[in-house]
């Protein structure tokens, strides 16, 4: 294991110590140039995304980040300036989240830039929030707003759904375009929700592959179903504007990926406590539905009670 | 975090628990198709190598493996059968080393297959063997034999050094060729040396980028120098045959990479205990030199006392 240039790491391995009353939570996510980010994305943003998507997994497990390892496969086209900007972006993101780089491995690739980050976090012993813990009757919550990143990606593409990107680009205000573009580039891991989740949630996962598909995954592993009120799914003002311009933007928002918000189920008698704890942490959470017994189907219905189906169960990266 | 097919992993993260008297040792190594292995290498061997190179880092830190995470970037050319064989190879290697897959992430890449493994191990608290601990007077040991993998790689190439591969292929016995080829394909992490290293060594690292270069790295970080008796560097019978056919094979052996042996320094009064502990663990260790104060230069000399220099300080992957 050799650290990336400039980090001053000089051993084959790093040591992680725990207090006796803690468990370590470990997670890994890989990003590939041309799949998870664009080759011309700012290197700082690529660093922010690579660390952010992993910290989002820790947040969903109610874990406090303690450090990370980076495996970086670089091709020759990346000049030293690119690497310096990437390293600076990573350093700044690591500092902001209190999650230092512990080590890494840098290798050469003839192919696309590929990053893999392994993030470490701690929870009180036995208290990692599982993905599998949803119980019938639980209320279903989601953090932040849904669909911004998927719409931000759509704005950079034209073909999925057909022409939606160009229609939105032509119809939206600069401010909205900037908001959606930034949400695609720079995920914000909801680490501040950690305490609220740990104290009040039964199940948690991060929304990375689309709300609809990830919700199905979370309920299926608990062998429960759910009912979602689609009108309650929180959309940013920019996303609402997009839906007003072209209704297809709604399906993109709820099935597209890269939200890096938290999906959680909470027992009804903890709902107010959960909402209050989230508000105190400065994070928005919205109740969007309820866990149901009897099947592992997830029903989506609108205000009129009509049920909705989605062509795309889950997000496919471009 | 989603596990690769067939592993039945279903959460975003995994939990690692430690005993209060333990530290966790973490390490990551990435492998890229066409750089660290050949596209047509058997998928089982690629799995064995990906896990093995990481377990070798743990072995060099005197750590006992406890599990690993896998990030796998696959391209469309890999059929299901390839993935099944890879998974089976990984499962078998994990079982053999008592190091289970804890989780992972599988993504799509338009480029070469890229694997990154993060391995976890435990040591008694505060007892990770550092790379930096070499002290003047320490004896320098290396495990196993050096250069087999580099010669195995040379046998599959022709150009570095010029024509050496074809000269060796023409001159060597089938048994030797098979030995060297296998050592390139399937590294054997020296985990059994863990106890001997922990109890008796001052410094340890794994030899992955060539004995000459890695030795320089290990001594430089400790601000010491060393003297190496090149005649003592342990070569397998096959490597000795290669050197007898073409003297250039010696430089390839000692500067080439992929040995995944352990380099360690041991105080003279622990030398016999270290050798005995290694023998009891069924592992070969050979004293090849001594740590010197006063400079960070590493001198290589042969039986006659002549000093040797190497054109290639360290291994460059093909």
Coordinates of C-alpha atoms in Angstrom, one line a residue:
Chain A
X1 CA 0.0 0.0 0.0
X2 CA 1.5 3.3 -1.1
X3 CA -0.2 6.6 -0.4
X4 CA -1.1 9.0 -3.2
X5 CA 1.6 11.7 -3.8
X6 CA 1.7 14.3 -1.1
X7 CA -0.1 12.5 1.7
X8 CA 3.1 11.4 3.3
X9 CA 1.9 7.9 4.1
X10 CA 4.8 5.4 4.4
X11 CA 3.6 2.0 5.7
X12 CA 1.9 -0.9 4.0
X13 CA -1.1 -0.6 6.3
X14 CA -2.7 1.6 8.9
X15 CA -4.0 1.0 12.4
X16 CA -7.5 1.6 13.5
X17 CA -8.1 1.6 17.3
X18 CA -11.6 1.3 18.8
X19 CA -12.9 2.0 22.3
X20 CA -14.1 -1.2 23.9
X21 CA -17.8 -0.1 23.6
X22 CA -17.5 0.6 19.9
X23 CA -18.0 -1.4 16.7
X24 CA -16.3 -0.4 13.5
X25 CA -18.5 0.0 10.4
X26 CA -16.8 -0.5 7.1
X27 CA -18.0 0.3 3.6
X28 CA -16.6 0.5 0.1
X29 CA -17.8 2.2 -3.1
X30 CA -16.1 2.5 -6.4
X31 CA -16.4 5.2 -9.0
X32 CA -15.4 4.9 -12.7
X33 CA -14.8 7.8 -15.0
X34 CA -17.4 7.9 -17.7
X35 CA -19.8 5.9 -15.6
X36 CA -20.1 7.7 -12.2
X37 CA -18.6 11.0 -13.2
X38 CA -17.7 12.9 -16.4
X39 CA -14.0 13.0 -17.5
X40 CA -14.2 16.8 -17.5
X41 CA -15.8 17.2 -14.0
X42 CA -13.6 19.3 -11.8
X43 CA -11.1 17.1 -10.0
X44 CA -12.1 18.6 -6.7
X45 CA -15.7 17.6 -7.3
X46 CA -14.6 14.0 -8.2
X47 CA -12.8 13.8 -4.9
X48 CA -15.9 15.2 -3.0
X49 CA -18.1 12.7 -4.7
X50 CA -15.8 9.7 -4.1
X51 CA -15.6 10.5 -0.4
X52 CA -19.2 11.7 -0.2
X53 CA -20.8 8.5 -1.5
X54 CA -19.0 6.5 1.1
X55 CA -19.7 8.8 3.9
X56 CA -23.4 8.6 2.9
X57 CA -23.2 4.9 3.5
X58 CA -21.8 5.5 7.0
X59 CA -24.5 8.1 7.7
X60 CA -27.2 5.6 6.8
X61 CA -25.7 3.2 9.3
X62 CA -25.7 5.9 12.0
X63 CA -21.9 5.7 12.1
X64 CA -19.4 8.5 12.9
X65 CA -16.6 8.6 10.3
X66 CA -13.1 8.0 11.5
X67 CA -11.0 7.6 8.3
X68 CA -10.7 6.2 4.9
X69 CA -8.5 4.3 2.5
X70 CA -8.2 5.3 -1.2
X71 CA -7.3 3.0 -4.1
X72 CA -6.7 5.2 -7.2
X73 CA -6.1 3.8 -10.7
X74 CA -4.8 6.8 -12.8
X75 CA -4.0 6.9 -16.5
X76 CA -1.2 8.8 -18.0
X77 CA -3.5 11.6 -19.3
X78 CA -3.9 13.0 -15.8
X79 CA -1.3 15.7 -15.4
X80 CA 0.2 16.6 -12.1
X81 CA -2.0 19.6 -11.8
X82 CA -5.1 17.4 -12.0
X83 CA -3.8 15.2 -9.3
X84 CA -2.9 18.2 -7.1
X85 CA -6.4 19.6 -7.4
X86 CA -7.9 16.2 -6.7
X87 CA -5.7 15.8 -3.6
X88 CA -6.7 19.2 -2.4
X89 CA -10.4 18.5 -2.9
X90 CA -10.0 15.3 -1.0
X91 CA -8.1 16.9 1.8
X92 CA -10.7 19.6 2.2
X93 CA -13.6 17.1 2.2
X94 CA -11.8 14.9 4.6
X95 CA -11.2 17.8 6.9
X96 CA -14.8 19.0 6.7
X97 CA -16.1 15.6 7.7
X98 CA -13.4 14.8 10.3
X99 CA -12.5 11.7 8.3
X100 CA -8.7 11.6 7.5
X101 CA -7.0 9.6 4.8
X102 CA -5.3 6.6 6.5
X103 CA -3.6 5.1 3.5
X104 CA -4.1 4.0 0.0
X105 CA -2.7 2.5 -3.2
X106 CA -2.1 4.3 -6.5
X107 CA -1.7 2.3 -9.6
X108 CA -1.6 3.0 -13.3
X109 CA -4.4 2.0 -15.6
X110 CA -4.7 2.2 -19.4
X111 CA -8.4 2.7 -19.0
X112 CA -10.7 5.2 -17.3
X113 CA -9.8 6.7 -13.9
X114 CA -11.1 4.4 -11.2
X115 CA -11.4 5.2 -7.6
X116 CA -12.4 3.0 -4.7
X117 CA -12.8 4.4 -1.2
X118 CA -13.1 2.3 1.9
X119 CA -14.6 4.3 4.7
X120 CA -14.5 3.5 8.4
X121 CA -16.9 4.7 11.1
X122 CA -17.8 3.8 14.6
X123 CA -21.1 3.1 16.3
X124 CA -21.8 2.1 19.9
X125 CA -21.3 -1.6 20.1
X126 CA -24.2 -3.5 18.5
X127 CA -25.8 -0.3 17.2
X128 CA -25.1 -0.2 13.5
X129 CA -28.4 0.7 11.9
X130 CA -29.3 -2.3 9.6
X131 CA -30.8 -2.1 6.2
X132 CA -32.9 -5.1 7.1
X133 CA -34.8 -3.8 10.2
X134 CA -38.1 -2.4 8.7
X135 CA -41.1 -3.5 10.7
X136 CA -44.8 -3.3 9.6
X137 CA -46.3 -0.1 10.8
X138 CA -43.0 1.8 10.6
X139 CA -43.2 5.2 9.0
X140 CA -40.9 5.7 6.0
X141 CA -38.7 8.8 5.9
X142 CA -36.3 10.3 3.5
X143 CA -33.8 13.1 4.1
X144 CA -33.3 16.2 2.1
X145 CA -34.7 16.4 -1.4
X146 CA -35.0 13.6 -4.0
X147 CA -34.1 13.8 -7.7
X148 CA -31.8 16.8 -7.9
X149 CA -28.8 14.8 -8.9
X150 CA -30.6 12.7 -11.4
X151 CA -32.0 15.9 -13.0
X152 CA -28.6 17.4 -12.8
X153 CA -27.3 14.4 -14.8
X154 CA -30.2 14.7 -17.2
X155 CA -29.2 18.3 -17.9
X156 CA -25.9 17.0 -19.2
X157 CA -27.4 14.3 -21.4
X158 CA -30.1 14.3 -24.1
X159 CA -31.2 10.8 -24.6
X160 CA -32.8 9.4 -21.4
X161 CA -35.7 10.2 -21.4
X162 CA -35.5 11.5 -25.0
X163 CA -34.8 15.2 -25.2
X164 CA -35.7 15.9 -21.6
X165 CA -32.3 17.4 -20.9
X166 CA -32.6 19.9 -23.8
X167 CA -36.2 20.8 -22.9
X168 CA -35.2 21.5 -19.3
X169 CA -32.1 23.4 -20.2
X170 CA -34.2 25.6 -22.5
X171 CA -36.9 26.1 -20.0
X172 CA -35.2 26.6 -16.6
X173 CA -33.6 29.5 -14.8
X174 CA -29.9 29.6 -14.4
X175 CA -30.2 29.4 -10.7
X176 CA -32.2 26.1 -10.9
X177 CA -29.8 24.7 -13.5
X178 CA -26.8 25.5 -11.2
X179 CA -28.5 23.9 -8.2
X180 CA -29.3 20.6 -10.0
X181 CA -25.8 20.5 -11.6
X182 CA -24.1 21.0 -8.3
X183 CA -26.2 18.4 -6.5
X184 CA -25.0 15.9 -9.2
X185 CA -21.4 16.9 -8.8
X186 CA -21.2 17.2 -5.0
X187 CA -23.2 14.9 -2.8
X188 CA -23.7 16.0 0.8
X189 CA -23.6 13.0 3.1
X190 CA -26.2 13.4 5.8
X191 CA -23.9 12.6 8.6
X192 CA -25.6 15.1 11.0
X193 CA -28.6 12.7 11.0
X194 CA -26.5 10.0 12.7
X195 CA -27.8 10.5 16.2
X196 CA -31.5 10.8 15.1
X197 CA -31.1 7.6 13.2
X198 CA -29.3 5.7 15.9
X199 CA -31.8 6.6 18.6
X200 CA -35.1 6.3 16.6
X201 CA -34.8 4.3 13.3
X202 CA -35.4 0.6 12.7
X203 CA -33.7 0.5 9.3
X204 CA -31.6 2.8 7.2
X205 CA -29.9 2.8 3.8
X206 CA -28.6 5.5 1.6
X207 CA -30.5 6.4 -1.6
X208 CA -27.9 6.0 -4.3
X209 CA -29.6 4.0 -7.1
X210 CA -33.0 5.8 -7.1
X211 CA -35.6 6.2 -4.5
X212 CA -38.1 3.7 -6.0
X213 CA -35.6 1.0 -6.5
X214 CA -33.7 1.5 -3.2
X215 CA -37.0 1.5 -1.3
X216 CA -38.0 -1.8 -2.8
X217 CA -34.6 -3.2 -1.9
X218 CA -34.9 -2.1 1.7
X219 CA -38.3 -3.5 2.2
X220 CA -37.7 -6.7 0.3
X221 CA -34.8 -7.7 2.6
X222 CA -37.1 -7.2 5.6
X223 CA -39.9 -9.2 3.8
X224 CA -42.3 -6.3 4.2
X225 CA -44.1 -4.1 1.7
X226 CA -44.9 -0.4 1.7
X227 CA -47.2 2.3 0.6
X228 CA -45.7 5.6 -0.6
X229 CA -47.6 8.8 -1.1
X230 CA -45.8 10.2 -4.1
X231 CA -47.1 13.7 -3.5
X232 CA -45.0 13.7 -0.3
X233 CA -41.7 12.9 -1.9
X234 CA -39.6 16.0 -1.2
X235 CA -38.5 17.9 -4.2
X236 CA -36.4 21.0 -4.3
X237 CA -37.8 24.2 -5.9
X238 CA -35.6 23.5 -8.9
X239 CA -36.9 19.9 -9.3
X240 CA -40.5 21.2 -8.9
X241 CA -39.8 23.7 -11.7
X242 CA -38.4 20.8 -13.9
X243 CA -41.5 18.7 -13.3
X244 CA -43.7 21.7 -14.1
X245 CA -41.9 22.1 -17.4
X246 CA -42.0 18.4 -18.3
X247 CA -43.8 15.8 -16.2
X248 CA -41.3 13.1 -17.2
X249 CA -38.9 14.9 -14.8
X250 CA -40.8 13.4 -11.9
X251 CA -40.0 9.8 -12.9
X252 CA -36.4 10.8 -13.5
X253 CA -36.3 12.3 -10.0
X254 CA -37.7 9.3 -8.2
X255 CA -36.0 6.6 -10.2
X256 CA -32.7 8.3 -11.0
X257 CA -29.7 7.8 -8.9
X258 CA -27.0 9.8 -7.0
X259 CA -29.3 11.3 -4.4
X260 CA -27.1 10.2 -1.4
X261 CA -30.0 10.9 0.9
X262 CA -31.1 8.7 3.7
X263 CA -34.1 6.4 3.6
X264 CA -35.2 5.2 7.1
X265 CA -38.1 3.5 8.8
X266 CA -39.2 4.7 12.2
X267 CA -41.8 3.2 14.6
X268 CA -44.8 5.5 14.9
X269 CA -44.2 6.2 18.6
X270 CA -40.7 7.5 17.7
X271 CA -41.8 9.6 14.8
X272 CA -42.0 13.0 16.5
X273 CA -38.8 12.3 18.4
X274 CA -37.0 11.4 15.2
X275 CA -38.3 14.6 13.4
X276 CA -37.3 16.7 16.3
X277 CA -33.8 15.2 16.5
X278 CA -33.4 15.7 12.8
X279 CA -34.5 19.3 13.0
X280 CA -32.1 19.9 15.9
X281 CA -29.3 18.5 13.7
X282 CA -30.2 20.9 11.0
X283 CA -31.4 18.2 8.6
X284 CA -34.8 17.9 6.8
X285 CA -36.6 14.6 6.9
X286 CA -40.0 13.9 5.3
X287 CA -42.4 11.1 6.0
X288 CA -43.3 9.6 2.6
X289 CA -45.2 6.4 3.5
X290 CA -45.6 3.4 5.7
X291 CA -44.3 -0.1 6.0
X292 CA -47.0 -2.8 5.4
X293 CA -47.1 -6.4 6.3
X294 CA -48.4 -9.2 4.1
X295 CA -46.3 -8.8 0.9
X296 CA -43.0 -7.3 -0.2
X297 CA -44.7 -5.1 -2.8
X298 CA -44.2 -1.3 -2.6
X299 CA -47.3 0.7 -3.8
X300 CA -46.9 4.2 -5.1
X301 CA -50.0 6.3 -5.2
X302 CA -50.8 10.0 -5.8
X303 CA -53.1 12.3 -3.9
X304 CA -56.1 11.0 -5.8
X305 CA -55.3 7.5 -4.7
X306 CA -54.3 6.3 -8.2
X307 CA -51.4 4.0 -8.1
X308 CA -48.3 4.7 -10.2
X309 CA -45.9 2.4 -11.9
X310 CA -42.4 3.3 -13.0
X311 CA -40.8 2.0 -16.2
X312 CA -37.4 2.1 -14.6
X313 CA -37.3 0.3 -11.3
X314 CA -33.9 1.6 -10.5
X315 CA -31.3 3.8 -11.8
X316 CA -28.8 2.7 -14.4
X317 CA -25.7 4.8 -14.6
X318 CA -25.1 6.5 -18.0
Chain B
X1 CA -22.3 -1.0 -1.2
X2 CA -23.7 -4.0 -3.0
X3 CA -22.0 -7.4 -2.9
X4 CA -20.9 -9.2 -6.0
X5 CA -23.4 -11.7 -7.3
X6 CA -23.7 -14.9 -5.3
X7 CA -22.2 -13.6 -2.0
X8 CA -25.6 -12.9 -0.4
X9 CA -24.5 -9.6 1.1
X10 CA -27.4 -7.2 1.6
X11 CA -26.4 -4.1 3.6
X12 CA -24.6 -0.9 2.8
X13 CA -21.8 -1.7 5.2
X14 CA -20.4 -4.4 7.4
X15 CA -19.5 -4.4 11.1
X16 CA -16.1 -5.3 12.4
X17 CA -15.8 -6.0 16.2
X18 CA -12.5 -6.1 18.1
X19 CA -11.5 -7.4 21.4
X20 CA -10.5 -4.6 23.8
X21 CA -6.8 -5.7 23.6
X22 CA -6.7 -5.6 19.8
X23 CA -6.0 -3.1 17.1
X24 CA -7.3 -3.3 13.6
X25 CA -4.8 -3.3 10.7
X26 CA -6.3 -2.1 7.4
X27 CA -4.7 -2.2 4.0
X28 CA -5.8 -1.7 0.4
X29 CA -4.3 -2.8 -2.9
X30 CA -5.7 -2.4 -6.4
X31 CA -5.1 -4.6 -9.4
X32 CA -5.7 -3.6 -13.0
X33 CA -6.1 -6.0 -16.0
X34 CA -3.2 -5.6 -18.4
X35 CA -1.1 -4.0 -15.6
X36 CA -1.1 -6.4 -12.7
X37 CA -2.4 -9.5 -14.4
X38 CA -3.1 -10.7 -18.0
X39 CA -6.6 -10.6 -19.5
X40 CA -6.4 -14.3 -20.1
X41 CA -5.2 -15.3 -16.7
X42 CA -7.5 -17.9 -15.1
X43 CA -10.2 -16.0 -13.2
X44 CA -9.5 -18.2 -10.1
X45 CA -5.8 -17.0 -10.2
X46 CA -6.9 -13.4 -10.5
X47 CA -9.0 -13.8 -7.4
X48 CA -6.1 -15.6 -5.5
X49 CA -3.7 -12.8 -6.5
X50 CA -6.1 -9.9 -5.5
X51 CA -6.7 -11.4 -2.1
X52 CA -3.1 -12.7 -1.7
X53 CA -1.4 -9.3 -2.3
X54 CA -3.5 -7.8 0.4
X55 CA -3.0 -10.7 2.9
X56 CA 0.8 -10.3 2.2
X57 CA 0.5 -6.7 3.5
X58 CA -1.2 -8.0 6.6
X59 CA 1.4 -10.7 7.1
X60 CA 4.2 -8.1 6.9
X61 CA 2.4 -6.2 9.7
X62 CA 2.2 -9.4 11.9
X63 CA -1.6 -9.2 11.7
X64 CA -4.1 -12.0 11.6
X65 CA -6.6 -11.6 8.8
X66 CA -10.3 -11.2 9.8
X67 CA -12.1 -10.2 6.6
X68 CA -12.0 -8.1 3.4
X69 CA -14.1 -5.8 1.2
X70 CA -14.0 -6.1 -2.6
X71 CA -14.6 -3.3 -5.1
X72 CA -14.9 -4.8 -8.6
X73 CA -15.2 -2.8 -11.8
X74 CA -16.3 -5.2 -14.5
X75 CA -16.7 -4.7 -18.2
X76 CA -19.3 -6.3 -20.4
X77 CA -16.9 -8.7 -21.9
X78 CA -16.8 -10.8 -18.7
X79 CA -19.4 -13.5 -19.1
X80 CA -21.3 -15.0 -16.2
X81 CA -19.0 -18.0 -16.3
X82 CA -16.0 -15.8 -15.8
X83 CA -17.6 -14.2 -12.8
X84 CA -18.6 -17.6 -11.3
X85 CA -15.1 -18.9 -11.6
X86 CA -13.7 -15.7 -10.1
X87 CA -16.1 -15.9 -7.2
X88 CA -15.3 -19.5 -6.6
X89 CA -11.6 -18.7 -6.6
X90 CA -12.1 -15.9 -4.2
X91 CA -14.3 -18.0 -1.9
X92 CA -11.7 -20.8 -1.8
X93 CA -8.8 -18.4 -1.1
X94 CA -10.9 -16.6 1.6
X95 CA -11.7 -19.9 3.2
X96 CA -8.1 -21.1 3.1
X97 CA -6.9 -18.0 4.9
X98 CA -9.8 -17.7 7.3
X99 CA -10.6 -14.2 5.8
X100 CA -14.2 -13.9 4.8
X101 CA -15.7 -11.4 2.3
X102 CA -17.5 -8.8 4.4
X103 CA -19.0 -6.7 1.6
X104 CA -18.2 -5.0 -1.6
X105 CA -19.3 -2.9 -4.5
X106 CA -19.6 -4.1 -8.1
X107 CA -19.6 -1.4 -10.8
X108 CA -19.5 -1.4 -14.6
X109 CA -16.4 -0.1 -16.4
X110 CA -15.8 0.5 -20.1
X111 CA -12.1 -0.1 -19.4
X112 CA -10.0 -2.9 -18.0
X113 CA -11.2 -5.0 -15.1
X114 CA -10.1 -3.3 -11.9
X115 CA -10.2 -4.8 -8.5
X116 CA -9.5 -3.2 -5.2
X117 CA -9.4 -5.2 -2.0
X118 CA -9.4 -3.8 1.5
X119 CA -8.2 -6.3 4.0
X120 CA -8.6 -6.3 7.7
X121 CA -6.5 -7.9 10.3
X122 CA -5.9 -7.8 14.0
X123 CA -2.8 -7.4 16.2
X124 CA -2.4 -7.2 19.9
X125 CA -2.9 -3.5 20.8
X126 CA 0.0 -1.4 19.8
X127 CA 1.8 -4.3 18.1
X128 CA 1.5 -3.7 14.4
X129 CA 4.9 -4.3 13.0
X130 CA 5.9 -1.0 11.4
X131 CA 7.8 -0.6 8.2
X132 CA 9.8 2.1 9.9
X133 CA 11.4 0.3 12.8
X134 CA 14.8 -0.9 11.4
X135 CA 17.7 -0.2 13.8
X136 CA 21.4 -0.2 13.1
X137 CA 22.8 -3.6 13.7
X138 CA 19.6 -5.5 12.9
X139 CA 19.9 -8.5 10.7
X140 CA 17.9 -8.3 7.5
X141 CA 15.8 -11.3 6.6
X142 CA 13.6 -12.3 3.7
X143 CA 11.1 -15.1 3.5
X144 CA 10.7 -17.8 0.8
X145 CA 12.5 -17.3 -2.4
X146 CA 13.0 -14.1 -4.4
X147 CA 12.4 -13.5 -8.1
X148 CA 10.2 -16.4 -9.1
X149 CA 7.3 -14.3 -10.0
X150 CA 9.4 -11.7 -11.9
X151 CA 10.9 -14.5 -13.9
X152 CA 7.4 -16.0 -14.4
X153 CA 6.3 -12.7 -15.8
X154 CA 9.5 -12.5 -18.0
X155 CA 8.6 -15.9 -19.4
X156 CA 5.4 -14.4 -20.7
X157 CA 7.1 -11.3 -22.3
X158 CA 10.0 -10.8 -24.6
X159 CA 11.3 -7.3 -24.3
X160 CA 12.4 -6.6 -20.8
X161 CA 15.3 -7.4 -20.7
X162 CA 15.5 -8.0 -24.5
X163 CA 14.8 -11.6 -25.5
X164 CA 15.4 -12.9 -21.9
X165 CA 11.9 -14.5 -22.0
X166 CA 12.5 -16.5 -25.2
X167 CA 16.0 -17.5 -24.1
X168 CA 14.7 -18.9 -20.8
X169 CA 11.6 -20.5 -22.5
X170 CA 14.0 -22.3 -24.9
X171 CA 16.5 -23.3 -22.3
X172 CA 14.5 -24.4 -19.2
X173 CA 12.8 -27.6 -18.2
X174 CA 9.0 -27.7 -18.2
X175 CA 8.9 -28.2 -14.4
X176 CA 10.9 -25.0 -13.8
X177 CA 8.7 -23.0 -16.3
X178 CA 5.6 -24.2 -14.5
X179 CA 7.0 -23.3 -11.1
X180 CA 7.9 -19.7 -12.2
X181 CA 4.6 -19.2 -14.0
X182 CA 2.6 -20.4 -11.0
X183 CA 4.5 -18.1 -8.7
X184 CA 3.6 -15.2 -10.8
X185 CA 0.0 -16.2 -11.0
X186 CA -0.6 -17.2 -7.4
X187 CA 1.2 -15.3 -4.6
X188 CA 1.4 -17.1 -1.3
X189 CA 1.0 -14.7 1.6
X190 CA 3.3 -15.6 4.4
X191 CA 0.7 -15.4 7.1
X192 CA 2.3 -18.2 9.1
X193 CA 5.2 -15.9 9.8
X194 CA 2.9 -13.6 11.8
X195 CA 3.9 -14.8 15.3
X196 CA 7.7 -14.9 14.5
X197 CA 7.5 -11.3 13.1
X198 CA 5.4 -10.0 16.0
X199 CA 7.7 -11.5 18.7
X200 CA 11.1 -10.9 17.1
X201 CA 11.1 -8.3 14.3
X202 CA 11.7 -4.5 14.5
X203 CA 10.4 -3.7 11.0
X204 CA 8.6 -5.5 8.3
X205 CA 7.2 -4.9 4.8
X206 CA 6.1 -7.1 2.0
X207 CA 8.2 -7.3 -1.1
X208 CA 5.9 -6.4 -3.9
X209 CA 7.9 -4.0 -6.1
X210 CA 11.2 -5.8 -6.1
X211 CA 13.7 -6.7 -3.4
X212 CA 16.2 -4.0 -4.2
X213 CA 13.8 -1.2 -4.3
X214 CA 11.6 -2.3 -1.4
X215 CA 14.7 -2.8 0.8
X216 CA 15.8 0.8 0.0
X217 CA 12.3 2.1 0.9
X218 CA 12.3 0.2 4.2
X219 CA 15.7 1.4 5.3
X220 CA 15.2 5.0 4.0
X221 CA 12.1 5.6 6.1
X222 CA 14.1 4.5 9.1
X223 CA 17.1 6.7 8.1
X224 CA 19.5 3.8 8.1
X225 CA 21.5 2.0 5.5
X226 CA 22.3 -1.6 4.8
X227 CA 24.7 -4.1 3.4
X228 CA 23.3 -7.0 1.4
X229 CA 25.2 -10.1 0.5
X230 CA 23.7 -10.9 -2.9
X231 CA 25.0 -14.5 -2.8
X232 CA 22.7 -15.1 0.2
X233 CA 19.5 -13.9 -1.6
X234 CA 17.4 -17.1 -1.7
X235 CA 16.6 -18.3 -5.1
X236 CA 14.4 -21.3 -6.0
X237 CA 16.0 -24.1 -8.0
X238 CA 14.1 -22.8 -11.1
X239 CA 15.4 -19.3 -10.6
X240 CA 18.9 -20.7 -10.2
X241 CA 18.5 -22.5 -13.4
X242 CA 17.4 -19.3 -15.1
X243 CA 20.4 -17.4 -13.8
X244 CA 22.7 -20.2 -15.0
X245 CA 21.2 -19.9 -18.5
X246 CA 21.3 -16.1 -18.7
X247 CA 23.0 -14.0 -16.0
X248 CA 20.5 -11.2 -16.6
X249 CA 17.9 -13.3 -14.9
X250 CA 19.6 -12.4 -11.6
X251 CA 18.9 -8.7 -11.9
X252 CA 15.3 -9.5 -13.0
X253 CA 14.9 -11.7 -9.9
X254 CA 16.1 -9.1 -7.4
X255 CA 14.6 -6.0 -9.0
X256 CA 11.4 -7.5 -10.4
X257 CA 8.1 -7.4 -8.5
X258 CA 5.3 -9.6 -7.4
X259 CA 7.4 -11.6 -4.9
X260 CA 4.9 -11.1 -2.0
X261 CA 7.6 -12.3 0.4
X262 CA 8.3 -10.6 3.7
X263 CA 11.3 -8.4 4.4
X264 CA 12.1 -7.9 8.1
X265 CA 14.8 -6.7 10.3
X266 CA 15.6 -8.5 13.6
X267 CA 17.9 -7.6 16.4
X268 CA 20.9 -9.9 16.5
X269 CA 20.0 -11.3 19.9
X270 CA 16.6 -12.3 18.5
X271 CA 17.9 -13.9 15.3
X272 CA 18.0 -17.5 16.4
X273 CA 14.6 -17.2 18.1
X274 CA 13.2 -15.6 14.9
X275 CA 14.7 -18.4 12.7
X276 CA 13.4 -21.1 15.1
X277 CA 9.9 -19.5 15.2
X278 CA 9.8 -19.3 11.4
X279 CA 10.9 -22.9 11.1
X280 CA 8.2 -24.0 13.5
X281 CA 5.7 -22.1 11.4
X282 CA 6.9 -24.0 8.4
X283 CA 8.3 -21.0 6.6
X284 CA 11.8 -20.4 5.3
X285 CA 13.6 -17.2 6.2
X286 CA 17.1 -16.3 5.1
X287 CA 19.4 -13.7 6.5
X288 CA 20.7 -11.6 3.6
X289 CA 22.4 -8.7 5.2
X290 CA 22.5 -6.1 8.0
X291 CA 21.3 -2.7 8.8
X292 CA 24.0 0.0 9.0
X293 CA 24.0 3.4 10.7
X294 CA 25.4 6.5 9.1
X295 CA 23.7 6.8 5.7
X296 CA 20.5 5.6 4.0
X297 CA 22.5 3.8 1.3
X298 CA 22.0 0.1 0.7
X299 CA 25.1 -1.6 -0.6
X300 CA 24.9 -4.9 -2.5
X301 CA 28.0 -7.0 -2.7
X302 CA 28.8 -10.4 -3.9
X303 CA 31.0 -13.1 -2.4
X304 CA 34.2 -11.5 -3.7
X305 CA 33.3 -8.2 -2.0
X306 CA 32.6 -6.4 -5.2
X307 CA 29.6 -4.1 -5.0
X308 CA 26.8 -4.4 -7.5
X309 CA 24.5 -1.8 -8.9
X310 CA 21.2 -2.3 -10.5
X311 CA 19.9 -0.5 -13.5
X312 CA 16.4 -0.8 -12.3
X313 CA 16.0 0.4 -8.8
X314 CA 12.6 -1.0 -8.5
X315 CA 10.0 -2.9 -10.5
X316 CA 7.9 -1.3 -13.1
X317 CA 4.8 -3.2 -13.9
X318 CA 4.5 -4.2 -17.6

